[in-house]
JSON list of C-alpha atoms in Angstrom, two decimals:
[
{"chain": "K", "resi": 1, "resn": "MET", "atom": "CA", "xyz": [-0.32, -0.12, -0.01]},
{"chain": "K", "resi": 2, "resn": "MET", "atom": "CA", "xyz": [0.89, 3.56, -0.76]},
{"chain": "K", "resi": 3, "resn": "SER", "atom": "CA", "xyz": [1.92, 6.28, 1.90]},
{"chain": "K", "resi": 4, "resn": "ILE", "atom": "CA", "xyz": [0.36, 9.44, 0.83]},
{"chain": "K", "resi": 5, "resn": "ARG", "atom": "CA", "xyz": [3.88, 11.16, 0.67]},
{"chain": "K", "resi": 6, "resn": "THR", "atom": "CA", "xyz": [4.44, 8.56, -2.16]},
{"chain": "K", "resi": 7, "resn": "LEU", "atom": "CA", "xyz": [1.48, 9.04, -3.85]},
{"chain": "K", "resi": 8, "resn": "ALA", "atom": "CA", "xyz": [2.27, 13.45, -3.47]},
{"chain": "K", "resi": 9, "resn": "ALA", "atom": "CA", "xyz": [5.56, 13.28, -4.26]},
{"chain": "K", "resi": 10, "resn": "ALA", "atom": "CA", "xyz": [4.04, 11.00, -7.39]},
{"chain": "K", "resi": 11, "resn": "ALA", "atom": "CA", "xyz": [1.98, 13.95, -8.19]},
{"chain": "K", "resi": 12, "resn": "CYS", "atom": "CA", "xyz": [4.89, 16.24, -8.02]},
{"chain": "K", "resi": 13, "resn": "ALA", "atom": "CA", "xyz": [6.89, 14.33, -10.16]},
{"chain": "K", "resi": 14, "resn": "ALA", "atom": "CA", "xyz": [4.28, 13.97, -12.99]},
{"chain": "K", "resi": 15, "resn": "THR", "atom": "CA", "xyz": [3.37, 17.53, -12.79]},
{"chain": "K", "resi": 16, "resn": "VAL", "atom": "CA", "xyz": [6.94, 18.85, -13.37]},
{"chain": "K", "resi": 17, "resn": "LEU", "atom": "CA", "xyz": [8.22, 16.26, -16.19]},
{"chain": "K", "resi": 18, "resn": "GLY", "atom": "CA", "xyz": [4.41, 17.92, -17.71]},
{"chain": "K", "resi": 19, "resn": "LEU", "atom": "CA", "xyz": [6.20, 20.79, -18.08]},
{"chain": "K", "resi": 20, "resn": "PRO", "atom": "CA", "xyz": [6.76, 22.04, -21.73]},
{"chain": "K", "resi": 21, "resn": "ALA", "atom": "CA", "xyz": [10.85, 22.25, -22.37]},
{"chain": "K", "resi": 22, "resn": "ALA", "atom": "CA", "xyz": [11.03, 25.68, -22.50]},
{"chain": "K", "resi": 23, "resn": "ALA", "atom": "CA", "xyz": [9.48, 26.16, -19.34]},
{"chain": "K", "resi": 24, "resn": "THR", "atom": "CA", "xyz": [12.60, 24.50, -17.78]},
{"chain": "K", "resi": 25, "resn": "ALA", "atom": "CA", "xyz": [15.27, 26.00, -19.63]},
{"chain": "K", "resi": 26, "resn": "ALA", "atom": "CA", "xyz": [17.24, 22.73, -19.47]},
{"chain": "K", "resi": 27, "resn": "PRO", "atom": "CA", "xyz": [20.27, 22.88, -21.79]},
{"chain": "K", "resi": 28, "resn": "LEU", "atom": "CA", "xyz": [20.38, 19.31, -24.26]},
{"chain": "K", "resi": 29, "resn": "ALA", "atom": "CA", "xyz": [21.12, 16.46, -22.91]},
{"chain": "K", "resi": 30, "resn": "THR", "atom": "CA", "xyz": [24.34, 14.45, -24.25]},
{"chain": "K", "resi": 31, "resn": "PRO", "atom": "CA", "xyz": [24.62, 10.48, -24.02]},
{"chain": "K", "resi": 32, "resn": "ALA", "atom": "CA", "xyz": [27.11, 10.86, -21.43]},
{"chain": "K", "resi": 33, "resn": "ASP", "atom": "CA", "xyz": [23.92, 12.68, -19.39]},
{"chain": "K", "resi": 34, "resn": "CYS", "atom": "CA", "xyz": [21.76, 9.65, -19.98]},
{"chain": "K", "resi": 35, "resn": "ASP", "atom": "CA", "xyz": [24.21, 7.06, -19.05]},
{"chain": "K", "resi": 36, "resn": "ALA", "atom": "CA", "xyz": [24.98, 8.85, -16.43]},
{"chain": "K", "resi": 37, "resn": "ALA", "atom": "CA", "xyz": [21.18, 9.28, -15.18]},
{"chain": "K", "resi": 38, "resn": "GLN", "atom": "CA", "xyz": [20.80, 5.82, -15.97]},
{"chain": "K", "resi": 39, "resn": "ALA", "atom": "CA", "xyz": [23.55, 4.72, -13.60]},
{"chain": "K", "resi": 40, "resn": "ALA", "atom": "CA", "xyz": [22.07, 6.86, -10.72]},
{"chain": "K", "resi": 41, "resn": "ALA", "atom": "CA", "xyz": [18.74, 5.31, -11.55]},
{"chain": "K", "resi": 42, "resn": "ASP", "atom": "CA", "xyz": [19.99, 1.73, -10.83]},
{"chain": "K", "resi": 43, "resn": "ARG", "atom": "CA", "xyz": [22.12, 3.06, -8.03]},
{"chain": "K", "resi": 44, "resn": "ALA", "atom": "CA", "xyz": [18.37, 4.00, -6.19]},
{"chain": "K", "resi": 45, "resn": "GLU", "atom": "CA", "xyz": [16.84, 0.59, -7.86]},
{"chain": "K", "resi": 46, "resn": "SER", "atom": "CA", "xyz": [19.03, -1.20, -5.68]},
{"chain": "K", "resi": 47, "resn": "GLU", "atom": "CA", "xyz": [18.87, 0.46, -2.74]},
{"chain": "K", "resi": 48, "resn": "PHE", "atom": "CA", "xyz": [15.16, 0.27, -2.71]},
{"chain": "K", "resi": 49, "resn": "GLU", "atom": "CA", "xyz": [15.57, -3.22, -3.83]},
{"chain": "K", "resi": 50, "resn": "ALA", "atom": "CA", "xyz": [18.29, -3.58, -0.66]},
{"chain": "K", "resi": 51, "resn": "MET", "atom": "CA", "xyz": [16.12, -2.27, 1.78]},
{"chain": "K", "resi": 52, "resn": "LYS", "atom": "CA", "xyz": [12.61, -3.36, 0.94]},
{"chain": "K", "resi": 53, "resn": "SER", "atom": "CA", "xyz": [14.65, -6.92, 1.08]},
{"chain": "K", "resi": 54, "resn": "GLU", "atom": "CA", "xyz": [15.88, -5.91, 5.13]},
{"chain": "K", "resi": 55, "resn": "TYR", "atom": "CA", "xyz": [12.84, -4.86, 5.78]},
{"chain": "K", "resi": 56, "resn": "LEU", "atom": "CA", "xyz": [10.30, -7.53, 4.88]},
{"chain": "K", "resi": 57, "resn": "ALA", "atom": "CA", "xyz": [13.82, -10.33, 6.40]},
{"chain": "K", "resi": 58, "resn": "GLN", "atom": "CA", "xyz": [12.93, -8.15, 9.76]},
{"chain": "K", "resi": 59, "resn": "ILE", "atom": "CA", "xyz": [8.85, -8.32, 9.25]},
{"chain": "K", "resi": 60, "resn": "ALA", "atom": "CA", "xyz": [9.55, -12.29, 7.99]},
{"chain": "K", "resi": 61, "resn": "ASP", "atom": "CA", "xyz": [11.56, -12.97, 11.84]},
{"chain": "K", "resi": 62, "resn": "GLY", "atom": "CA", "xyz": [8.95, -11.79, 13.78]},
{"chain": "K", "resi": 63, "resn": "GLY", "atom": "CA", "xyz": [10.02, -8.24, 14.04]},
{"chain": "K", "resi": 64, "resn": "HIS", "atom": "CA", "xyz": [7.76, -5.33, 13.39]},
{"chain": "K", "resi": 65, "resn": "PRO", "atom": "CA", "xyz": [9.37, -1.94, 11.54]},
{"chain": "K", "resi": 66, "resn": "ASP", "atom": "CA", "xyz": [9.34, 1.24, 13.13]},
{"chain": "K", "resi": 67, "resn": "ALA", "atom": "CA", "xyz": [7.63, 4.01, 11.77]},
{"chain": "K", "resi": 68, "resn": "SER", "atom": "CA", "xyz": [11.31, 5.57, 10.56]},
{"chain": "K", "resi": 69, "resn": "GLN", "atom": "CA", "xyz": [11.90, 1.93, 9.40]},
{"chain": "K", "resi": 70, "resn": "ARG", "atom": "CA", "xyz": [8.73, 2.48, 6.87]},
{"chain": "K", "resi": 71, "resn": "GLN", "atom": "CA", "xyz": [9.09, 6.52, 6.52]},
{"chain": "K", "resi": 72, "resn": "ALA", "atom": "CA", "xyz": [13.18, 5.29, 5.04]},
{"chain": "K", "resi": 73, "resn": "LEU", "atom": "CA", "xyz": [11.34, 2.36, 2.69]},
{"chain": "K", "resi": 74, "resn": "ALA", "atom": "CA", "xyz": [8.76, 4.91, 1.56]},
{"chain": "K", "resi": 75, "resn": "ASP", "atom": "CA", "xyz": [11.68, 7.63, 0.49]},
{"chain": "K", "resi": 76, "resn": "ALA", "atom": "CA", "xyz": [13.71, 5.55, -0.68]},
{"chain": "K", "resi": 77, "resn": "ASP", "atom": "CA", "xyz": [11.17, 4.06, -3.29]},
{"chain": "K", "resi": 78, "resn": "VAL", "atom": "CA", "xyz": [10.45, 7.94, -4.00]},
{"chain": "K", "resi": 79, "resn": "ALA", "atom": "CA", "xyz": [14.05, 8.35, -4.47]},
{"chain": "K", "resi": 80, "resn": "ARG", "atom": "CA", "xyz": [13.88, 5.54, -6.81]},
{"chain": "K", "resi": 81, "resn": "ALA", "atom": "CA", "xyz": [10.73, 6.77, -9.17]},
{"chain": "K", "resi": 82, "resn": "THR", "atom": "CA", "xyz": [12.35, 10.37, -9.05]},
{"chain": "K", "resi": 83, "resn": "ALA", "atom": "CA", "xyz": [15.69, 8.89, -10.11]},
{"chain": "K", "resi": 84, "resn": "ARG", "atom": "CA", "xyz": [13.73, 6.98, -13.33]},
{"chain": "K", "resi": 85, "resn": "ALA", "atom": "CA", "xyz": [11.47, 9.72, -14.44]},
{"chain": "K", "resi": 86, "resn": "GLU", "atom": "CA", "xyz": [15.28, 12.21, -14.87]},
{"chain": "K", "resi": 87, "resn": "ALA", "atom": "CA", "xyz": [17.21, 9.69, -16.87]},
{"chain": "K", "resi": 88, "resn": "GLU", "atom": "CA", "xyz": [13.39, 9.03, -18.96]},
{"chain": "K", "resi": 89, "resn": "ARG", "atom": "CA", "xyz": [13.58, 12.41, -19.46]},
{"chain": "K", "resi": 90, "resn": "ILE", "atom": "CA", "xyz": [17.14, 13.29, -19.57]},
{"chain": "K", "resi": 91, "resn": "CYS", "atom": "CA", "xyz": [17.62, 10.37, -22.31]},
{"chain": "K", "resi": 92, "resn": "ASN", "atom": "CA", "xyz": [14.52, 11.26, -24.52]},
{"chain": "K", "resi": 93, "resn": "ALA", "atom": "CA", "xyz": [15.97, 14.34, -24.52]},
{"chain": "K", "resi": 94, "resn": "VAL", "atom": "CA", "xyz": [19.38, 13.53, -26.48]}
]
């Protein structure tokens, strides 16, 4: 189940990504920029998956993650989605 913060971040990212290119005034991207953005998105994905595995393992062992752990997982999910969206935006501009 997605948290409100995750939904709000996704809505914000969708709004920002929906702005016309002229409004963002970003310089043209290069293939190197795309590669760097893809690498950052892959790192964010790996970090999220590692955190999720630890979270689920704690639950499987009978533990109860506290609010800070749940929030950290939600924040990692937002960072993953944001990095992936940024990589897509940069790579589509190449």
